[in-house]
mmCIF file of C-alpha atoms in Angstrom:
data_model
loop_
_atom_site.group_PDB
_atom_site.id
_atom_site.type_symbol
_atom_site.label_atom_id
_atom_site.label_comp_id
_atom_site.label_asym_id
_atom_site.label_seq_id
_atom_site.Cartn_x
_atom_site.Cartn_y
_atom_site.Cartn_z
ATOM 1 C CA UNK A 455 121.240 149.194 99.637
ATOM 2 C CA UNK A 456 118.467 148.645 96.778
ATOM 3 C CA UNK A 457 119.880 145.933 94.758
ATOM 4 C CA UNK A 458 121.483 144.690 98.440
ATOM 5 C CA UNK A 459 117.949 144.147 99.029
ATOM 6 C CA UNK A 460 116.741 142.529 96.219
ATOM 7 C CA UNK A 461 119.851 140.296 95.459
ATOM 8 C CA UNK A 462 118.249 138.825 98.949
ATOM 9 C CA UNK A 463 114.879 138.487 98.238
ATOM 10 C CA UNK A 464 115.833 137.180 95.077
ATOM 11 C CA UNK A 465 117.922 134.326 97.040
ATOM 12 C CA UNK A 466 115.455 133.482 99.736
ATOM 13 C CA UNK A 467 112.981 133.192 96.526
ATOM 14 C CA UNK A 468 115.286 130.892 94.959
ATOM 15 C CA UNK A 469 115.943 128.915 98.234
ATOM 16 C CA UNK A 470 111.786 128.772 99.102
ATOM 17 C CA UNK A 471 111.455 127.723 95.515
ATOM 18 C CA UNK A 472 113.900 124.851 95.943
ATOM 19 C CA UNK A 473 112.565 124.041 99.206
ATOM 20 C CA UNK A 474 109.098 123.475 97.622
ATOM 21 C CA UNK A 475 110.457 121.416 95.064
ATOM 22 C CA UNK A 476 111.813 119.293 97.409
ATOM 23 C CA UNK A 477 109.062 119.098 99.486
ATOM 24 C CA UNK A 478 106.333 118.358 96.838
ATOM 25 C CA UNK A 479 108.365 115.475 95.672
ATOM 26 C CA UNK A 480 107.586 113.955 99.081
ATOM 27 C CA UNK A 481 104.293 114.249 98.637
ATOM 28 C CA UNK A 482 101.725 112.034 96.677
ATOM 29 C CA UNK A 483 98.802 113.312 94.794
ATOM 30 C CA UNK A 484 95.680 111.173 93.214
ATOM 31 C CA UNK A 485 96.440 113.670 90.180
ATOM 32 C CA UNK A 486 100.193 112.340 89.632
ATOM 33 C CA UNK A 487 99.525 111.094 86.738
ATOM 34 C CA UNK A 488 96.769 113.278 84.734
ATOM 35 C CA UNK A 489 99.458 114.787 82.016
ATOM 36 C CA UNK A 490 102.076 111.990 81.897
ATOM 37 C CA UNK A 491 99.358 109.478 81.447
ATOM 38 C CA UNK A 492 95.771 110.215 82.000
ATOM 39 C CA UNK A 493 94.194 107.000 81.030
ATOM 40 C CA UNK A 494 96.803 104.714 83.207
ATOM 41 C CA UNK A 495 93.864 104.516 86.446
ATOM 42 C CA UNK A 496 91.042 103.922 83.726
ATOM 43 C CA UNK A 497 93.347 101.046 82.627
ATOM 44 C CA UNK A 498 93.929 99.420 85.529
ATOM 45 C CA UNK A 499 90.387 99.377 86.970
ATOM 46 C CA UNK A 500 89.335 97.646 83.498
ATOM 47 C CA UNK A 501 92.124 95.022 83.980
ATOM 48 C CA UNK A 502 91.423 94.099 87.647
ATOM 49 C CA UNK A 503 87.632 94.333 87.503
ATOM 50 C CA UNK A 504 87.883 91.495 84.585
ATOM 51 C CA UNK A 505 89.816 89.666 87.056
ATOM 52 C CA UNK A 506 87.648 89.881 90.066
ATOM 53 C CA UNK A 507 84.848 89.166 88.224
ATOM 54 C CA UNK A 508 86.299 86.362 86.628
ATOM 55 C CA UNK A 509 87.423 84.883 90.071
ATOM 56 C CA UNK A 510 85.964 86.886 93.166
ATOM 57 C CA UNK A 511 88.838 85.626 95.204
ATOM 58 C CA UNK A 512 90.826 87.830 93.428
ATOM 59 C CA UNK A 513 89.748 90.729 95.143
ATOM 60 C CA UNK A 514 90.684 89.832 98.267
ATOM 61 C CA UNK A 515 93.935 88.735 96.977
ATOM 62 C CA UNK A 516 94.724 92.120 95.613
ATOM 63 C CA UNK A 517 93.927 93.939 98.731
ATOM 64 C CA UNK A 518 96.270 91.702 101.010
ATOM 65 C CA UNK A 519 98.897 92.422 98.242
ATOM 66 C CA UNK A 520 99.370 95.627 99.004
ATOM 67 C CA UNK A 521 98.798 94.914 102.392
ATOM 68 C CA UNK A 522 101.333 92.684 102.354
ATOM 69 C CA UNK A 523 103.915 95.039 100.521
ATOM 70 C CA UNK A 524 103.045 97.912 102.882
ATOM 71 C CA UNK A 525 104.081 96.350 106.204
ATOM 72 C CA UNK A 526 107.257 95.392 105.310
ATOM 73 C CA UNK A 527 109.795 98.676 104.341
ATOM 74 C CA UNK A 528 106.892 100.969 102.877
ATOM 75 C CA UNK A 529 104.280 100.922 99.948
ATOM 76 C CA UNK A 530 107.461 100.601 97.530
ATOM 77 C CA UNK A 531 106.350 96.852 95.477
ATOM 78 C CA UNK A 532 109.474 95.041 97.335
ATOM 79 C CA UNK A 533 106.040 92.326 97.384
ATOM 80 C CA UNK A 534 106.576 91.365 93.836
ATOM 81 C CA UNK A 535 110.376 91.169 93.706
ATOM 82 C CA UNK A 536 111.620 87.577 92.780
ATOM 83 C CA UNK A 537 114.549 85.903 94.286
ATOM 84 C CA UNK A 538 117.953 86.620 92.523
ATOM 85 C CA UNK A 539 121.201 86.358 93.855
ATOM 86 C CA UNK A 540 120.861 89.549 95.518
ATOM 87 C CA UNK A 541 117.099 89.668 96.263
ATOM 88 C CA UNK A 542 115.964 87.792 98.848
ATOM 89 C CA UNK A 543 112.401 87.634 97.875
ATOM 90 C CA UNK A 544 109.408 88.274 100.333
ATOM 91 C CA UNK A 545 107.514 86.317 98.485
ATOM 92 C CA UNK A 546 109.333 82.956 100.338
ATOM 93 C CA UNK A 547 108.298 84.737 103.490
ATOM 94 C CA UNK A 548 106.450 82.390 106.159
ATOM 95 C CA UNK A 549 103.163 84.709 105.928
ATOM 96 C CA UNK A 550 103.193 84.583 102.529
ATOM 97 C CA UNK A 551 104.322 81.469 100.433
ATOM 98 C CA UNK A 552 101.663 79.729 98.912
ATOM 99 C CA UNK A 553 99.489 81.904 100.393
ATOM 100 C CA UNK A 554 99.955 85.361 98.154
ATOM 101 C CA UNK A 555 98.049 85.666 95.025
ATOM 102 C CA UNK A 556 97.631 88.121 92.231
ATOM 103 C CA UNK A 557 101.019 88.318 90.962
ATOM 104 C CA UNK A 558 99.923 87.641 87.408
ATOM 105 C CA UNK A 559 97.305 89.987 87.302
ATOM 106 C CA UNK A 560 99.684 92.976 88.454
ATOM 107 C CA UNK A 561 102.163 91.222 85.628
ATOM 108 C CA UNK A 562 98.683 91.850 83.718
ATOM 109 C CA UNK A 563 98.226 95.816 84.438
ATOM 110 C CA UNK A 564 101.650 96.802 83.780
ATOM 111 C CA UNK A 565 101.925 95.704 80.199
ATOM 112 C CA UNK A 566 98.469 97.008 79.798
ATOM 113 C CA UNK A 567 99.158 100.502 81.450
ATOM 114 C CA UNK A 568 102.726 100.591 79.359
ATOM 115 C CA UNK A 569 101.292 100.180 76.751
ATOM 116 C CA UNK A 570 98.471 102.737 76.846
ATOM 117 C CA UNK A 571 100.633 105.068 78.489
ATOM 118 C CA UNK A 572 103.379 104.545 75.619
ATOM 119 C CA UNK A 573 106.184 103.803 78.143
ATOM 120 C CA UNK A 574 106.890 102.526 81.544
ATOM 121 C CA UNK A 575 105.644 105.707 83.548
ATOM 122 C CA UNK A 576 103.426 103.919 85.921
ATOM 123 C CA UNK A 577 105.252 102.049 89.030
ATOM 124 C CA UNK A 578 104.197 98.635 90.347
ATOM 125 C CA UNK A 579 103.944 100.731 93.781
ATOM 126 C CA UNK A 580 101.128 102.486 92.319
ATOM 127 C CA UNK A 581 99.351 99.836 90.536
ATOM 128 C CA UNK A 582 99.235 97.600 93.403
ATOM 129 C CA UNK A 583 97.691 100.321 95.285
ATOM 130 C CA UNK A 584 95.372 101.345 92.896
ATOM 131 C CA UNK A 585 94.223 97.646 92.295
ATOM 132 C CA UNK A 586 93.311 97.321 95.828
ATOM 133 C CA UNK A 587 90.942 100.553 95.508
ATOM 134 C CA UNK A 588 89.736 99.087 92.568
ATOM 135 C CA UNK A 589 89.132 95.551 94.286
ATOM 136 C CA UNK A 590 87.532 96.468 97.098
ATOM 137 C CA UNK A 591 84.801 98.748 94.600
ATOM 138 C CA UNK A 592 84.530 95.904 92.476
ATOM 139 C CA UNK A 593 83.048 93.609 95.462
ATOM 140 C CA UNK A 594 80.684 96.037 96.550
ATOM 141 C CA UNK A 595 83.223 98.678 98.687
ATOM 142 C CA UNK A 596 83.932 102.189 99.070
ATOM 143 C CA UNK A 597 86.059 104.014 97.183
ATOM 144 C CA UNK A 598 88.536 106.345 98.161
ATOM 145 C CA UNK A 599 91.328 108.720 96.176
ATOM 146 C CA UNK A 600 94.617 106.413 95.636
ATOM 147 C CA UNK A 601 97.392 108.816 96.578
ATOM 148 C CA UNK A 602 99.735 108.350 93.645
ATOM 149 C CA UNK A 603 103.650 109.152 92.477
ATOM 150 C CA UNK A 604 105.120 106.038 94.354
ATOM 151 C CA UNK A 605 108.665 104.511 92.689
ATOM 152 C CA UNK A 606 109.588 100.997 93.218
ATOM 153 C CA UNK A 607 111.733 99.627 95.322
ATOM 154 C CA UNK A 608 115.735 98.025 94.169
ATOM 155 C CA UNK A 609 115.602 95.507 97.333
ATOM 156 C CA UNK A 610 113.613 93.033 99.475
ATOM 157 C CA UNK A 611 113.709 91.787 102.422
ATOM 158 C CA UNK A 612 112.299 87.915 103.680
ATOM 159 C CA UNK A 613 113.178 88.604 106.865
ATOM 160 C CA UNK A 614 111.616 91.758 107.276
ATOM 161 C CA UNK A 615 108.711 89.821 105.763
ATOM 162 C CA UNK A 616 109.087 87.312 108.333
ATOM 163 C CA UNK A 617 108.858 90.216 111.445
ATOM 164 C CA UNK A 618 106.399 92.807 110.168
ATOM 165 C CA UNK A 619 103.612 91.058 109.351
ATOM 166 C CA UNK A 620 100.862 90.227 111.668
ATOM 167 C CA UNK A 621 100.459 87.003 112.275
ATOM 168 C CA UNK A 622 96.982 85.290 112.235
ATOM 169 C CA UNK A 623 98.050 84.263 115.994
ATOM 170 C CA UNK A 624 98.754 87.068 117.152
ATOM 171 C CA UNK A 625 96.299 88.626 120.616
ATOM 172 C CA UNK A 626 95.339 92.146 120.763
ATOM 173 C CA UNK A 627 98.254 93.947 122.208
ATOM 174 C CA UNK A 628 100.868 92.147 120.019
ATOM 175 C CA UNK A 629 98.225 93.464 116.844
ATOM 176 C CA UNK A 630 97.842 96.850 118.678
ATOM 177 C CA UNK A 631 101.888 96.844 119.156
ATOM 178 C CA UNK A 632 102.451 95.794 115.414
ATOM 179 C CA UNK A 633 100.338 98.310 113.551
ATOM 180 C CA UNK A 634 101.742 101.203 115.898
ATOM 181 C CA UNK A 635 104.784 99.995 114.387
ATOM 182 C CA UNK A 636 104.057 101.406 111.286
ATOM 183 C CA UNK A 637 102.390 104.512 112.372
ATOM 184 C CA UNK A 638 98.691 103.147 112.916
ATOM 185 C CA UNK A 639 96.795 102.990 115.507
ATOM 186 C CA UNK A 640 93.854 101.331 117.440
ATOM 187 C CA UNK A 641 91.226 102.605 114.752
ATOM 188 C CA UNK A 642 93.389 102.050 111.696
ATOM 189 C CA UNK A 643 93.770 98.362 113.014
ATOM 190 C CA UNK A 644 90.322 97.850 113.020
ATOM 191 C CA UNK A 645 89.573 99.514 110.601
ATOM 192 C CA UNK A 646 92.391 97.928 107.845
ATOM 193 C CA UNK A 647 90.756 94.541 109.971
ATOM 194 C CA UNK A 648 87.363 94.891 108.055
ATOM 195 C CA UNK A 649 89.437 93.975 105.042
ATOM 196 C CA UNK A 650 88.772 90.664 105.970
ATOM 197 C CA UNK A 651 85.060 90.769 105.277
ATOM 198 C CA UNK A 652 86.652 89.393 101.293
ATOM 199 C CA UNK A 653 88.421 86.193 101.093
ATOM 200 C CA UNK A 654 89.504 83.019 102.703
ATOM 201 C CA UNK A 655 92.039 81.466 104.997
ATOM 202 C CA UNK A 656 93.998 78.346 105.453
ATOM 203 C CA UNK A 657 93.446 75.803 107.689
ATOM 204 C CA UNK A 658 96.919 75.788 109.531
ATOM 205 C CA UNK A 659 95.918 79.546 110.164
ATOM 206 C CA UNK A 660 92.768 78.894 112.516
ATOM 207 C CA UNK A 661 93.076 74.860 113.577
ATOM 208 C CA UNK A 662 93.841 76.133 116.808
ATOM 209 C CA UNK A 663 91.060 78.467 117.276
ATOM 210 C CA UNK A 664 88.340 75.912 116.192
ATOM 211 C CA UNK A 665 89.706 73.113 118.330
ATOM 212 C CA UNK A 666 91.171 74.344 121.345
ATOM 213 C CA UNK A 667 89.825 78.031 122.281
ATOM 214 C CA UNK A 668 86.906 79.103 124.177
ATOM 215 C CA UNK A 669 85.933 82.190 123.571
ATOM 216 C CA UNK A 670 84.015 80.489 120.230
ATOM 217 C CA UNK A 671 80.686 79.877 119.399
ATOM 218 C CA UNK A 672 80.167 75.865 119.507
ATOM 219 C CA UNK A 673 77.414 76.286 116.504
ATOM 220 C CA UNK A 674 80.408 77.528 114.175
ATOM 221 C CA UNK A 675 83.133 75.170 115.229
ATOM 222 C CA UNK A 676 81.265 72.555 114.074
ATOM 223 C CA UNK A 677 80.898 74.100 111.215
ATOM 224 C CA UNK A 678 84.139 74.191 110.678
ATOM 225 C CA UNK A 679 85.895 70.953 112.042
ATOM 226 C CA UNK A 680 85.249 69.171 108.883
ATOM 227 C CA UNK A 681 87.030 71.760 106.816
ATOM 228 C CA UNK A 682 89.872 71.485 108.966
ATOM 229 C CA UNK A 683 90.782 68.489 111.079
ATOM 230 C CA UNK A 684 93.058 67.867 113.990
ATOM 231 C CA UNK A 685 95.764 66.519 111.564
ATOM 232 C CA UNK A 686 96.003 67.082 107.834
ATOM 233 C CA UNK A 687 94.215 69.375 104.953
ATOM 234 C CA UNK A 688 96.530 72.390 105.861
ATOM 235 C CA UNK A 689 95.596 74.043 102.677
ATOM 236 C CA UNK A 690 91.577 73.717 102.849
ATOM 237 C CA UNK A 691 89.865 77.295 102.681
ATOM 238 C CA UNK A 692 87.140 78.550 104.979
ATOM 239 C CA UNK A 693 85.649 81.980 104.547
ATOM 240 C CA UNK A 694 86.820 84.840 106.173
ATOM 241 C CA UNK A 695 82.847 85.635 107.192
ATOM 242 C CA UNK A 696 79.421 84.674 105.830
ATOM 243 C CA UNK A 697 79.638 86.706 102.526
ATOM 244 C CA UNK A 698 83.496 86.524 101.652
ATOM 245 C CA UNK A 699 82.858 87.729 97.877
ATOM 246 C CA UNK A 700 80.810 91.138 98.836
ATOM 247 C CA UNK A 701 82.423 94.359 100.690
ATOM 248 C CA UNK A 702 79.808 94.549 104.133
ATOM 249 C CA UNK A 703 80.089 94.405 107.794
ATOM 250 C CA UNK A 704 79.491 90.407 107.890
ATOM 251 C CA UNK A 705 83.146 90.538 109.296
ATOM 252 C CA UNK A 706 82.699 92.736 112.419
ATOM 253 C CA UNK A 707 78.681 90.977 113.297
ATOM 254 C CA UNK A 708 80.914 87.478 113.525
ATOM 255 C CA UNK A 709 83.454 88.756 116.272
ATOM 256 C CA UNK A 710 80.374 90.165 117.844
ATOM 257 C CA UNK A 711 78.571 86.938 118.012
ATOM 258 C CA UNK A 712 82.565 85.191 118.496
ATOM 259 C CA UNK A 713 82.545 83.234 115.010
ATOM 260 C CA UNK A 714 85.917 85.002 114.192
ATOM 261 C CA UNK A 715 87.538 82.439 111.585
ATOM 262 C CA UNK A 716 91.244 83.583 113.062
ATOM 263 C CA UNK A 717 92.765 84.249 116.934
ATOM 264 C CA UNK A 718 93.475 87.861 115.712
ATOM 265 C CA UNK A 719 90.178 88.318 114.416
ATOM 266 C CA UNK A 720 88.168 87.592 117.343
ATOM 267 C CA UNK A 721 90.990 89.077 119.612
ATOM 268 C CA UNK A 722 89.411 92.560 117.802
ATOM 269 C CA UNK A 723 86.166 91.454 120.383
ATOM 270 C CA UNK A 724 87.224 90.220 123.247
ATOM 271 C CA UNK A 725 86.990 92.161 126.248
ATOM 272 C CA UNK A 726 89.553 94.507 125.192
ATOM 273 C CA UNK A 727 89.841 98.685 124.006
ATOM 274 C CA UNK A 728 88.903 97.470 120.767
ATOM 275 C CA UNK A 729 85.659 96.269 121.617
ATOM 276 C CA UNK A 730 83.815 98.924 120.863
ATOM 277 C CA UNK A 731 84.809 99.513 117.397
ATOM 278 C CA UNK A 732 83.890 96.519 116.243
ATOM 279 C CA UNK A 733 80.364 96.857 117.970
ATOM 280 C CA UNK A 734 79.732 100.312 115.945
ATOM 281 C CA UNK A 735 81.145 98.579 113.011
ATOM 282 C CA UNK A 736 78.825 95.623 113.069
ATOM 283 C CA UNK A 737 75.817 98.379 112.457
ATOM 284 C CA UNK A 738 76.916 101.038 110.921
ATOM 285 C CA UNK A 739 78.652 99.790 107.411
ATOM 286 C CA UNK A 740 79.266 104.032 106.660
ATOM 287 C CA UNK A 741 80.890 104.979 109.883
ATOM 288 C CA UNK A 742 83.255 101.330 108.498
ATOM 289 C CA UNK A 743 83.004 102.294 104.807
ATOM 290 C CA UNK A 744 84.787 105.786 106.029
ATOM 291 C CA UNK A 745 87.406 104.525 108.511
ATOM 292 C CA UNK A 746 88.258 101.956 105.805
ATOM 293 C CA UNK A 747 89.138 104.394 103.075
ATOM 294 C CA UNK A 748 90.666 106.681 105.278
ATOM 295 C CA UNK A 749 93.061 103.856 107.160
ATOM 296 C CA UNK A 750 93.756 102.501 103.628
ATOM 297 C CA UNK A 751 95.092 106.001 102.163
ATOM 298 C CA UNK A 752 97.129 106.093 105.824
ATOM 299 C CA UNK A 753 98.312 102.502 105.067
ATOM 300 C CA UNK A 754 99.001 103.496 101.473
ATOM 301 C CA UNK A 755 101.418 106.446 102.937
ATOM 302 C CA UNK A 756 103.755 104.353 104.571
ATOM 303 C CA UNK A 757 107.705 104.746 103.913
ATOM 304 C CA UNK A 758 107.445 106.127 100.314
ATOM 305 C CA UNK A 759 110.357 106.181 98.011
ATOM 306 C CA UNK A 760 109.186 109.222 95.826
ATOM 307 C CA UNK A 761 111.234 111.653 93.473
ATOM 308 C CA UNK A 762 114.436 110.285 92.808
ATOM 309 C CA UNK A 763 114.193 107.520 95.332
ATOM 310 C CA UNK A 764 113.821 104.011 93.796
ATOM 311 C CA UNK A 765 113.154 103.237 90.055
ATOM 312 C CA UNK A 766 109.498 103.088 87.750
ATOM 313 C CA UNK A 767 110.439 99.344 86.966
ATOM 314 C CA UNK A 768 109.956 97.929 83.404
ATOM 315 C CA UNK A 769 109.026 94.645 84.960
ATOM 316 C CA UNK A 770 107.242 94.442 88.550
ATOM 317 C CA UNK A 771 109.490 90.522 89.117
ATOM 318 C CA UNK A 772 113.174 92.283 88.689
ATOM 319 C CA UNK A 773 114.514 95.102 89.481
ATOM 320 C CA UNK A 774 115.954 97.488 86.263
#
């Protein structure tokens, strides 16, 4: 009865043990890589910081990167995959053709972290998240723990490029309908929103707005008209707010006063649930700096491959 008992505490021990094993490989930790490589994040902050502060743009570009590679099949770096015959890349994807930046700078980190690490340990995954974090303290932002152990993706998808991503057109319950899509809600979307406090946008991305909507302020639209004209200069770049090179809450005080540069900007302050986000937003940059970080590692969480899912890729363009 004895050894009856413990040949079955012995196998639930074994089965709990493999349960947990299975478990944690779900699960990412900011520690993932302290014994395989412990100087891989120093590495990649030094890399992307001489890049933003080279070109402040940059910043920006890196967060919408993994942005970008999030909302379409997970956080898994299908974003830097280019076209094959059997990958369909999503960088040809309407939101993002010559529009997406920072390739070359990722291209940048991974030889550096290889390197330093001694092998290829590090996935693109990671160091696309990680270089957002790193971005957004670089321009002035808050920093938050990257949750790490990602593995890169074998596919891509354009059209799921073309589906998932929120488009600069889109009004407050198509945005509200899109990020509860991929598991966010109303705060997150605001929140993740306030990204746009870096960078710039196209002119095909807000003619509209300037020249036909109402819900504007007439001071800023002329500001804007000769940036971006009725017909022609597609490509010109306005700022995403005032102060498009510093981390604030610039962003949320222009959809309060209705200078949003884009329809799903100012559809964040509009009359809708939303509204009164963006008002505590506009004066309280910690309440912002908080939601942010905690919306980004939520963002950052999204349809992992981890374990033996996917592949630590030698080179973040091609699969292995």
């Amino acid at each position: 009865m004895v050894s009856r008992t413990i040949f079955c505490l012995s196998a639930f021990l074994v089965l709990l043990a493999l349960a947990t094993s299975a478990s944690s490989s779900k699960v990412l930790s900011p520690y993932y890589y302290n014994h395989v490589c412990p100087k891989a994040l120093a590495t990649i902050k030094r890399v992307v910081e001489a890049a933003v502060y080279k070109e402040r743009r940059m910043g920006a570009s890196l967060l919408r990167l993994h942005f970008h590679d999030c909302f379409v099949n997970g956080c898994d770096a299908s974003i830097l995959l280019d076209s094959t015959s059997t990958i369909d890349s999503e960088k040809n994807a309407l939101p993002n053709i010559n529009s997406l930046r920072g390739f070359e700078v990722i291209d940048q980190v991974k030889s550096e972290v290889d390197k330093i690490c001694g092998r290829p340990v590090v996935s693109c995954a990671d160091i696309v998240a990680v270089a957002a974090r790193d971005s957004v303290v670089a321009l002035g932002g808050p920093t938050w723990a990257v949750q790490l152990g990602r593995k890169d993706s074998t596919t891509a998808s354009r059209d799921k490029a073309n589906n998932d991503l929120p488009s600069p057109f889109m009004d407050l319950p198509a945005l509200i309908n899109n990020f509860k899509r991929q598991g966010l809600n109303e705060r997150d979307l605001v929140a993740l929103s306030g990204g746009h406090t870096l960078g710039s946008a196209q002119c095909f991305t807000f003619r509209n707005r300037i020249h036909n909507e109402t819900n504007i302020d007439p001071k800023f639209v002329k500001q804007r008209k000769p940036t971006c004209p009725l017909v022609g200069g597609d490509s010109n770049l306005a700022p995403l707010d005032p102060t498009p090179a510093h981390f604030d809450v610039a962003y949320f005080n222009s959809l309060v006063k209705k200078r949003g540069l884009l329809r799903s900007d100012q559809a964040l302050f509009n009359g809708g649930s939303t509204d009164g986000l963006v008002k505590a937003y506009s004066s309280n940059a910690k309440a912002f700096w908080a939601d942010f970080a905690k919306s980004m590692v939520k963002m950052g969480n999204i349809n992992v491959l981890t374990g033996k899912q996917g592949q630590v890729r030698l080179n973040c363009r091609k699969v292995n």
